[in-house]
Tab-separated table of C-alpha atoms in Angstrom:
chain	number	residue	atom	x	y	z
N	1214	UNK	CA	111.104	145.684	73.011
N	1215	UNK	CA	110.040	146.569	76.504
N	1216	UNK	CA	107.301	144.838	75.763
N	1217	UNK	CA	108.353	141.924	74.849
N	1218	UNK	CA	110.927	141.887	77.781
N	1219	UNK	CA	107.953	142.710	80.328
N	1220	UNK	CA	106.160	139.385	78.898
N	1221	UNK	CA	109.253	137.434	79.173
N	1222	UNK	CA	109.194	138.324	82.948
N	1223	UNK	CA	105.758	137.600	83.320
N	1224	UNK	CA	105.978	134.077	81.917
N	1225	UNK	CA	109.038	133.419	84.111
N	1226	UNK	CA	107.447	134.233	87.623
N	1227	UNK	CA	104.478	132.194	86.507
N	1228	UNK	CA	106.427	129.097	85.896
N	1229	UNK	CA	108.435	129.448	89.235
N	1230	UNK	CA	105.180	129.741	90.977
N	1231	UNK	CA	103.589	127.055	89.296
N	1232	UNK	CA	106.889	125.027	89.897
N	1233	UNK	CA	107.019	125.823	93.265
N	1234	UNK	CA	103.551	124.803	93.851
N	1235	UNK	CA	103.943	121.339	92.139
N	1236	UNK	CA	107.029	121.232	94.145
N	1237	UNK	CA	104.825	121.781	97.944
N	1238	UNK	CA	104.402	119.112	99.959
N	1239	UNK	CA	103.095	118.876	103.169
N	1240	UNK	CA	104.683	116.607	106.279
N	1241	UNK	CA	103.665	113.056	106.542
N	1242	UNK	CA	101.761	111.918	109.213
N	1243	UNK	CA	100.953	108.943	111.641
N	1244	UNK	CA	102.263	106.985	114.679
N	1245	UNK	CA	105.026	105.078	114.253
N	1246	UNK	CA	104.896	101.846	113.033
N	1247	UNK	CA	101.467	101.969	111.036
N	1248	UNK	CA	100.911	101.317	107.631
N	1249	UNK	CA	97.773	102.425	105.525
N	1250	UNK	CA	96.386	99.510	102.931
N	1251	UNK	CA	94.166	101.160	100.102
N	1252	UNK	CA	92.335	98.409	98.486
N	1253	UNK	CA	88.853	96.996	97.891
N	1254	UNK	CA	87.219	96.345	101.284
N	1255	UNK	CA	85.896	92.943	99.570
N	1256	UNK	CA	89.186	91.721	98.504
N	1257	UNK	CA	90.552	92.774	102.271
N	1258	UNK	CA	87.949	90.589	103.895
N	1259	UNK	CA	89.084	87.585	101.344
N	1260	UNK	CA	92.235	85.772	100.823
N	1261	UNK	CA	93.971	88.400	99.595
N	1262	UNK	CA	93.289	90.470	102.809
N	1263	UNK	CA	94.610	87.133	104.772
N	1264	UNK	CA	97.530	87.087	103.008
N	1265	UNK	CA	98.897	90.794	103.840
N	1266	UNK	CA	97.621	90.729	107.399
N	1267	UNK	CA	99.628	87.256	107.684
N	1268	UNK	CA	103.084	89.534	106.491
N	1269	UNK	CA	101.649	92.914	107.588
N	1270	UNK	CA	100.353	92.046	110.968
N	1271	UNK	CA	102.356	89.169	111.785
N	1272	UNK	CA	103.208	88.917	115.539
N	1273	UNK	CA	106.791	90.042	116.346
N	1274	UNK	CA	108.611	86.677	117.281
N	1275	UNK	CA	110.860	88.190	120.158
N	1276	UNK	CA	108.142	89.427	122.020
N	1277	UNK	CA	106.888	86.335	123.547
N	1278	UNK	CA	103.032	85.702	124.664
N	1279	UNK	CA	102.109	89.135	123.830
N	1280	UNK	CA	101.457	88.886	120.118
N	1281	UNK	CA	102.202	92.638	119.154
N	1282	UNK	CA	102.237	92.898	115.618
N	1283	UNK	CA	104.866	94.255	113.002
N	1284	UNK	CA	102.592	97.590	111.937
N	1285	UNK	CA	99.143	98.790	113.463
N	1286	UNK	CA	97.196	98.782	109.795
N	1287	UNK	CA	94.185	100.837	108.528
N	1288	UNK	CA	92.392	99.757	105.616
N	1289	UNK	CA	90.462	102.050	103.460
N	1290	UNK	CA	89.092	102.053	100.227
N	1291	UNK	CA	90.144	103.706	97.167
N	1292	UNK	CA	87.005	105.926	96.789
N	1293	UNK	CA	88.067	107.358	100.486
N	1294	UNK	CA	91.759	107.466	99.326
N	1295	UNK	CA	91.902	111.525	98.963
N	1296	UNK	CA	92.945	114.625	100.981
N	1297	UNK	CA	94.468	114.062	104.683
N	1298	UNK	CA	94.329	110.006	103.944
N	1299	UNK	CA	97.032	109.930	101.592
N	1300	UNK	CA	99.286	111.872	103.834
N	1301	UNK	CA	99.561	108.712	105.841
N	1302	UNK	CA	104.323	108.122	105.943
N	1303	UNK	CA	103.803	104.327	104.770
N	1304	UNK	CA	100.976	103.580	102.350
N	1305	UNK	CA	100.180	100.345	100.064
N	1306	UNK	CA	97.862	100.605	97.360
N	1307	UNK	CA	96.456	97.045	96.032
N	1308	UNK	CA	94.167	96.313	93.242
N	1309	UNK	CA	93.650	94.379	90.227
N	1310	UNK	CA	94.238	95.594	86.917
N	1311	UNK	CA	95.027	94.075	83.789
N	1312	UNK	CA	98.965	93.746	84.368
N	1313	UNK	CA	100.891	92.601	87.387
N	1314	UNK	CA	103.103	95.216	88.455
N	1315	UNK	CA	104.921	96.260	91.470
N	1316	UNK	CA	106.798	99.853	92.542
N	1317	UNK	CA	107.366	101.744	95.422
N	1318	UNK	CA	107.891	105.785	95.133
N	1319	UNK	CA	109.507	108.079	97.648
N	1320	UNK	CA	107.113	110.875	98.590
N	1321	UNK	CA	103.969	111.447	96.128
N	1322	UNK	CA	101.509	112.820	98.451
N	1323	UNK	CA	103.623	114.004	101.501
N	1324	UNK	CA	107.381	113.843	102.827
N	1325	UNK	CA	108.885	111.557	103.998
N	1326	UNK	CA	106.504	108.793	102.642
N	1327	UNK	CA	107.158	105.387	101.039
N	1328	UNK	CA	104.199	104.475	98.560
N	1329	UNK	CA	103.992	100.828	97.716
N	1330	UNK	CA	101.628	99.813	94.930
N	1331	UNK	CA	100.888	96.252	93.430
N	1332	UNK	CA	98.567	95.172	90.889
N	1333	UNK	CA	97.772	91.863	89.428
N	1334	UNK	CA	95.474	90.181	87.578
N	1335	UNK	CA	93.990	87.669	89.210
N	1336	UNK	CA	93.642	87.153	93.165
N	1337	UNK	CA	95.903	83.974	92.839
N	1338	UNK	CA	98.334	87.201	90.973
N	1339	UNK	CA	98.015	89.623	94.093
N	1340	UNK	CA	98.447	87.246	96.365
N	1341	UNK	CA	101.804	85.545	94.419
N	1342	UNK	CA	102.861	89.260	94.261
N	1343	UNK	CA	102.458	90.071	98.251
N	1344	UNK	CA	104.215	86.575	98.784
N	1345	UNK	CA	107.194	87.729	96.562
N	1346	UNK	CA	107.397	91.615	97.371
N	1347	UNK	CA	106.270	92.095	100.644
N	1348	UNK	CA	109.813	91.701	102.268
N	1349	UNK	CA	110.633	94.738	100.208
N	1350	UNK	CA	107.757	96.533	101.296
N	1351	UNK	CA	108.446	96.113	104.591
N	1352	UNK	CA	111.946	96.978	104.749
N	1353	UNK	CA	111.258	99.716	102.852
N	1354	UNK	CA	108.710	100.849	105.973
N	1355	UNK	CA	110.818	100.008	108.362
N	1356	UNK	CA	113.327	101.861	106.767
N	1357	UNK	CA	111.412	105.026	106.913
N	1358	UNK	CA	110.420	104.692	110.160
N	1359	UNK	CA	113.757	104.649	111.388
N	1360	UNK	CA	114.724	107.907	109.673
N	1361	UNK	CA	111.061	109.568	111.135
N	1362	UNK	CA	112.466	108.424	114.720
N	1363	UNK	CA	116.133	109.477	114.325
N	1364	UNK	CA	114.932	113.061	113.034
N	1365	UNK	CA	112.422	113.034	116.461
N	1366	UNK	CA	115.489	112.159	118.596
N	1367	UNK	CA	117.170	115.085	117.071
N	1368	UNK	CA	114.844	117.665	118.916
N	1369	UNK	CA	115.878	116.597	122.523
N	1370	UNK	CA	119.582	114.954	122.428
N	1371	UNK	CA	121.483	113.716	125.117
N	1372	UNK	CA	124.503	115.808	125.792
N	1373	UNK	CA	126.768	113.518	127.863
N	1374	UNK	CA	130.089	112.934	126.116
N	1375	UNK	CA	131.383	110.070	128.314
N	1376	UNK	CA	130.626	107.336	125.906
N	1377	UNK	CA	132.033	109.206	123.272
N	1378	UNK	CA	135.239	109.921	125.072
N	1379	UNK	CA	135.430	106.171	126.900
N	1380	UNK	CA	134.559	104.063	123.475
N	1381	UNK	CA	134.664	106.899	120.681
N	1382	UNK	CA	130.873	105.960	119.677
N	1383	UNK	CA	128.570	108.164	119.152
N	1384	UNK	CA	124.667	107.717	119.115
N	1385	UNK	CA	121.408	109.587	118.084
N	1386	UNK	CA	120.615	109.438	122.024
N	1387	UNK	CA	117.224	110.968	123.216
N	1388	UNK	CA	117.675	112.939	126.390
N	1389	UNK	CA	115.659	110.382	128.436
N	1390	UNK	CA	117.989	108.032	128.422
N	1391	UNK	CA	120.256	108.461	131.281
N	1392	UNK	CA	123.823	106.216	132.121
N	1393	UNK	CA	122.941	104.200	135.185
N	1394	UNK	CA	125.939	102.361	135.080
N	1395	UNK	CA	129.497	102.812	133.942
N	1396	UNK	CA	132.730	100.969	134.983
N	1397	UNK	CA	136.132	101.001	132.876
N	1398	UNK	CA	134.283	100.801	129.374
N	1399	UNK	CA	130.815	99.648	130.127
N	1400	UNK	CA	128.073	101.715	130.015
N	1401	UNK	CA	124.484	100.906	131.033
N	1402	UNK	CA	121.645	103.274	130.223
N	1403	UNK	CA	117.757	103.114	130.942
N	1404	UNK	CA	114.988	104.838	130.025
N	1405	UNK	CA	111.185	105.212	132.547
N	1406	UNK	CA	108.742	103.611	130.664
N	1407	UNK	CA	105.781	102.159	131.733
N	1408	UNK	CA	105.828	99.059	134.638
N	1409	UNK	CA	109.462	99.416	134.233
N	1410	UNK	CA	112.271	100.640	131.790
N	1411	UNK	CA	113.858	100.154	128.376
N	1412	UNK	CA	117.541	99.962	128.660
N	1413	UNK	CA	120.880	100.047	126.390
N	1414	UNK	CA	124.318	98.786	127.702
N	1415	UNK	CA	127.761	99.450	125.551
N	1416	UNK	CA	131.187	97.624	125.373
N	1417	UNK	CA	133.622	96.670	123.683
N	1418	UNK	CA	135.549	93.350	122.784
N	1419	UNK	CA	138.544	92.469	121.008
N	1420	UNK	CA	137.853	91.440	117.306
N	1421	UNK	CA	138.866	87.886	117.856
N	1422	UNK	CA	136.579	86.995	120.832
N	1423	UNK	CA	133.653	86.215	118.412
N	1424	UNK	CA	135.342	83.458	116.856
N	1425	UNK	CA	136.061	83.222	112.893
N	1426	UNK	CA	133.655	83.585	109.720
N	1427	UNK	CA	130.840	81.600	108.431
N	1428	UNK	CA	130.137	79.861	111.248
N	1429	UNK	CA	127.234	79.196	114.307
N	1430	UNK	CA	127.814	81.984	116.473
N	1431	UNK	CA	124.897	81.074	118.748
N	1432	UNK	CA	127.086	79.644	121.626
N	1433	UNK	CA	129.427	82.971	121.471
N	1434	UNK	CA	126.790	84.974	121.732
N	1435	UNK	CA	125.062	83.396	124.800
N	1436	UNK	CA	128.304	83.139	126.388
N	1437	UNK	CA	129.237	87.066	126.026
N	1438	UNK	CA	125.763	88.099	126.944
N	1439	UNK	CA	125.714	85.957	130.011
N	1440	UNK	CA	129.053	87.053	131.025
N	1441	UNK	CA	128.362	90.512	130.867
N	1442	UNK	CA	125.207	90.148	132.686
N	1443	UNK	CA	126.741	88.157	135.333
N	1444	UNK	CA	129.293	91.057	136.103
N	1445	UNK	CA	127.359	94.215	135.273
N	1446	UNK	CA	123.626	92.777	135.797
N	1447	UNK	CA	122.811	91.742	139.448
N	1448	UNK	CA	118.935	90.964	139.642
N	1449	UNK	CA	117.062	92.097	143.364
N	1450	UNK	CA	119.393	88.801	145.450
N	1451	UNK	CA	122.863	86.831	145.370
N	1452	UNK	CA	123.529	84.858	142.335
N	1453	UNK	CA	120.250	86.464	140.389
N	1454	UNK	CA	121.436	88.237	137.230
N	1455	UNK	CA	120.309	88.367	133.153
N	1456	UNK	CA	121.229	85.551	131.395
N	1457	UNK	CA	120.079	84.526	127.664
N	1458	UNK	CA	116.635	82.388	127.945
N	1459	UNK	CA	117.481	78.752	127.751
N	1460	UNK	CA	114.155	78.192	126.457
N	1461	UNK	CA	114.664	80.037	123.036
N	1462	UNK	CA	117.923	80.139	121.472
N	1463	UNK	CA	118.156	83.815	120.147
N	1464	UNK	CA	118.497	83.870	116.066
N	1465	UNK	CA	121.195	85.828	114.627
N	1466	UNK	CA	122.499	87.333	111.073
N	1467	UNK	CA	125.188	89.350	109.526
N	1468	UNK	CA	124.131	92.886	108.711
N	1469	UNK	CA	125.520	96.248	107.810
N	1470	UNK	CA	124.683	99.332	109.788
N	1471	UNK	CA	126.152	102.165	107.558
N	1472	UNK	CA	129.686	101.164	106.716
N	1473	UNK	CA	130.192	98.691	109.576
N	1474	UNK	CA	129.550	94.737	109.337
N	1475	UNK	CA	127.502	93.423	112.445
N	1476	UNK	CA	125.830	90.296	113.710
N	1477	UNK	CA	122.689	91.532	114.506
N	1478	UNK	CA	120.509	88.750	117.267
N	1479	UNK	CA	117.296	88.788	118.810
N	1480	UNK	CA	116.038	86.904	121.542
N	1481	UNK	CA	114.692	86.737	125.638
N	1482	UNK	CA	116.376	87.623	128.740
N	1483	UNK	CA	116.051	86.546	131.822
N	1484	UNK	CA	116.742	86.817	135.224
N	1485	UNK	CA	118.933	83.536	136.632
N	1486	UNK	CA	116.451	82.457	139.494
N	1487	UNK	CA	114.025	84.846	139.107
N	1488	UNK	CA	110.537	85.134	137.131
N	1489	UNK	CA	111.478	88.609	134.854
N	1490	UNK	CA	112.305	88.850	131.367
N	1491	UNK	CA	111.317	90.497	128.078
N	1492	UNK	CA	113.018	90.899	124.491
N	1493	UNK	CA	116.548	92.255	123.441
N	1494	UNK	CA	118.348	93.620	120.377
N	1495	UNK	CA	122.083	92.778	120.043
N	1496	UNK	CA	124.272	94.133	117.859
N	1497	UNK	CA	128.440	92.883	117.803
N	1498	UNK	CA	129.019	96.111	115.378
N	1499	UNK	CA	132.996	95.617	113.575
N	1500	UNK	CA	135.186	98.794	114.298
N	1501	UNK	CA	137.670	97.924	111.448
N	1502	UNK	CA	140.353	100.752	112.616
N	1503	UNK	CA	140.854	99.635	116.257
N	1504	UNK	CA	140.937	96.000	115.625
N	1505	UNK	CA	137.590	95.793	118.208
N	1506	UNK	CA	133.799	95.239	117.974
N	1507	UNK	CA	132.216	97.192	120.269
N	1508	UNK	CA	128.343	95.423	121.425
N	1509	UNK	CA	125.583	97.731	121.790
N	1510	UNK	CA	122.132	95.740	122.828
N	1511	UNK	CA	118.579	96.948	123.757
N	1512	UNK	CA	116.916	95.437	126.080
N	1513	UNK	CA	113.162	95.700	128.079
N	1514	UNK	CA	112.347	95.540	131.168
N	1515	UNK	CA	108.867	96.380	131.892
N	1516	UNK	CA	106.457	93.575	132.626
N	1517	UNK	CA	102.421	94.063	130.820
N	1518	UNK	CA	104.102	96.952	128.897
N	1519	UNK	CA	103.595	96.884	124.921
N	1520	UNK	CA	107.177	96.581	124.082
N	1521	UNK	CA	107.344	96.689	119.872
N	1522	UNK	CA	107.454	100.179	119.676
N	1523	UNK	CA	110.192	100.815	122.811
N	1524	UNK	CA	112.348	97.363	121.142
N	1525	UNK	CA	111.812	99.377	117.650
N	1526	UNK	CA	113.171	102.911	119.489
N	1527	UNK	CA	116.191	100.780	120.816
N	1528	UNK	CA	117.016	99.788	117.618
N	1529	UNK	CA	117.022	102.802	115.972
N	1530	UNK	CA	118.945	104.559	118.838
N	1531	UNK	CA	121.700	101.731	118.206
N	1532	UNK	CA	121.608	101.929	114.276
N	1533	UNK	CA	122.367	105.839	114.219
N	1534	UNK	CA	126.146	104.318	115.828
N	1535	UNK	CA	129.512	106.354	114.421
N	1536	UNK	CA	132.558	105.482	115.352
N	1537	UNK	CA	134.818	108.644	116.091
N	1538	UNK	CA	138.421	109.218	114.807
């Protein structure tokens, strides 16, 4: 019997150790915003190559002139695809095969990690299955990204408590942000950076100053930003301060962030008689219990500065938004 009761034991701390080592993973890796492509290197020189660098690589429309793309990519074969290379946090595997097929699974090699992988056929098959799935793909990235940044944020926080008090919002803030500017319920906060800084501002607005549903809010939203950065937004002389580019009308769509409907648009600022100007993120986020939306935009300010990343911090800064009881 003892035996038989000292086997049993045995057999049991073997499995949990051989569980527990299937279950190790080790952390994910890579700079934000970069995506590893595991394929053949002649089908990423050919068409089918074209094809993902065209979604992959694309430039970033609101960052006029400077032509920074959506994800810095590395391309390796699958023979290389082993050890520290597959511990990259956003990985796509493509090859043929002799079905077409198309999944994405949360952290195989490493955690966090999104792994896309499409096969197909034919090239004519991949490159009908990048044209139909890639929009997953890359929200799916983008996705993960902005969890890898909110956990970073999370080691150095901002401790202020005024916005939170003044608007009852609260934000995954990084601790070099710092408010610049409040008055009554506005709050304006910028960040150094490079040849310049990447800012936030915060207010609020009654619920019916954006006009009603399915409509062209493109006018509304010029209007309010121009407004606001005629009162709050002076630029270095008399009547210089940020308006909305009239050169490019900013594009706009309804989103959720969490629980709350938004209008999420994207376009240039600039400074009204003045050459300076760069991208911005606005979101009119719904605050359903106080009958208010309260607009939180990013915004950057740093001439010759590569601004994807900063815009991409900005957004995620303003996506982490709670509003308070």
């Amino acid at each position: 019997m003892k035996k038989c009761i000292l086997a049993l034991l045995i057999c049991s701390l073997l499995g949990s150790c051989k569980q527990q080592k299937k279950q190790y993973l080790p952390d994910s890796v890579g700079s934000i915003n970069s995506v590893t492509i595991v394929m053949d290197p002649q089908l990423w020189g050919g068409v089918v190559g074209d094809s993902l660098r065209q979604y992959f690589a694309s430039p970033i429309e609101e960052i006029a002139g400077a032509r920074e793309p959506l994800f810095d990519i590395q391309q390796i074969p699958e023979d290389v695809f082993q050890g520290m290379t597959r511990a990259g946090r956003n990985i796509l595997v493509v090859s043929t095969d002799t079905k077409n097929r198309f999944h994405i699974k949360d952290s195989l090699y490493a955690k966090p990690q999104k792994v896309a992988f499409l096969t197909g056929q034919t090239t004519d098959d991949l490159i009908r299955g990048i044209q139909q799935y890639a929009p997953i793909i890359i929200l799916s990235f983008k996705e993960n990204e902005m969890k890898e940044l909110q956990n970073r944020f999370k080691h150095t926080l901002n401790k202020t408590k005024s916005i939170e008090e003044r608007l009852r919002v609260s934000l995954t803030l990084p601790s070099v942000y710092n408010i610049v500017k409040q008055e009554n319920n506005f709050f304006w906060l910028e960040r150094k950076v490079k040849n310049g800084t990447a800012d936030i501002l915060l207010y609020e607005m009654p619920k019916s100053a954006i006009g009603t549903a399915n409509k062209d809010y493109t006018k509304e939203i010029i209007q309010m930003r121009d407004s606001i950065g005629q009162r709050y937004i002076p630029g270095p002389e008399e009547g210089m301060y940020m308006i909305t580019s009239p050169a490019f009308a900013p594009t706009y769509k309804k989103i959720q962030i969490g629980p709350y409907p938004a209008i999420e648009s994207k376009g240039l600022w600039e400074v009204k008689n003045f050459i300076l100007g760069g991208p911005f993120s606005n979101y009119i986020i719904e605050d359903p219990k106080r009958n208010r939306c309260v607009v939180i935009e990013g915004f950057i300010a740093a001439p010759g500065t590569s601004k994807r990343d900063l815009l991409f911090e900005l957004e995620t800064i303003i996506k982490s938004v709670k509003f308070l009881d």
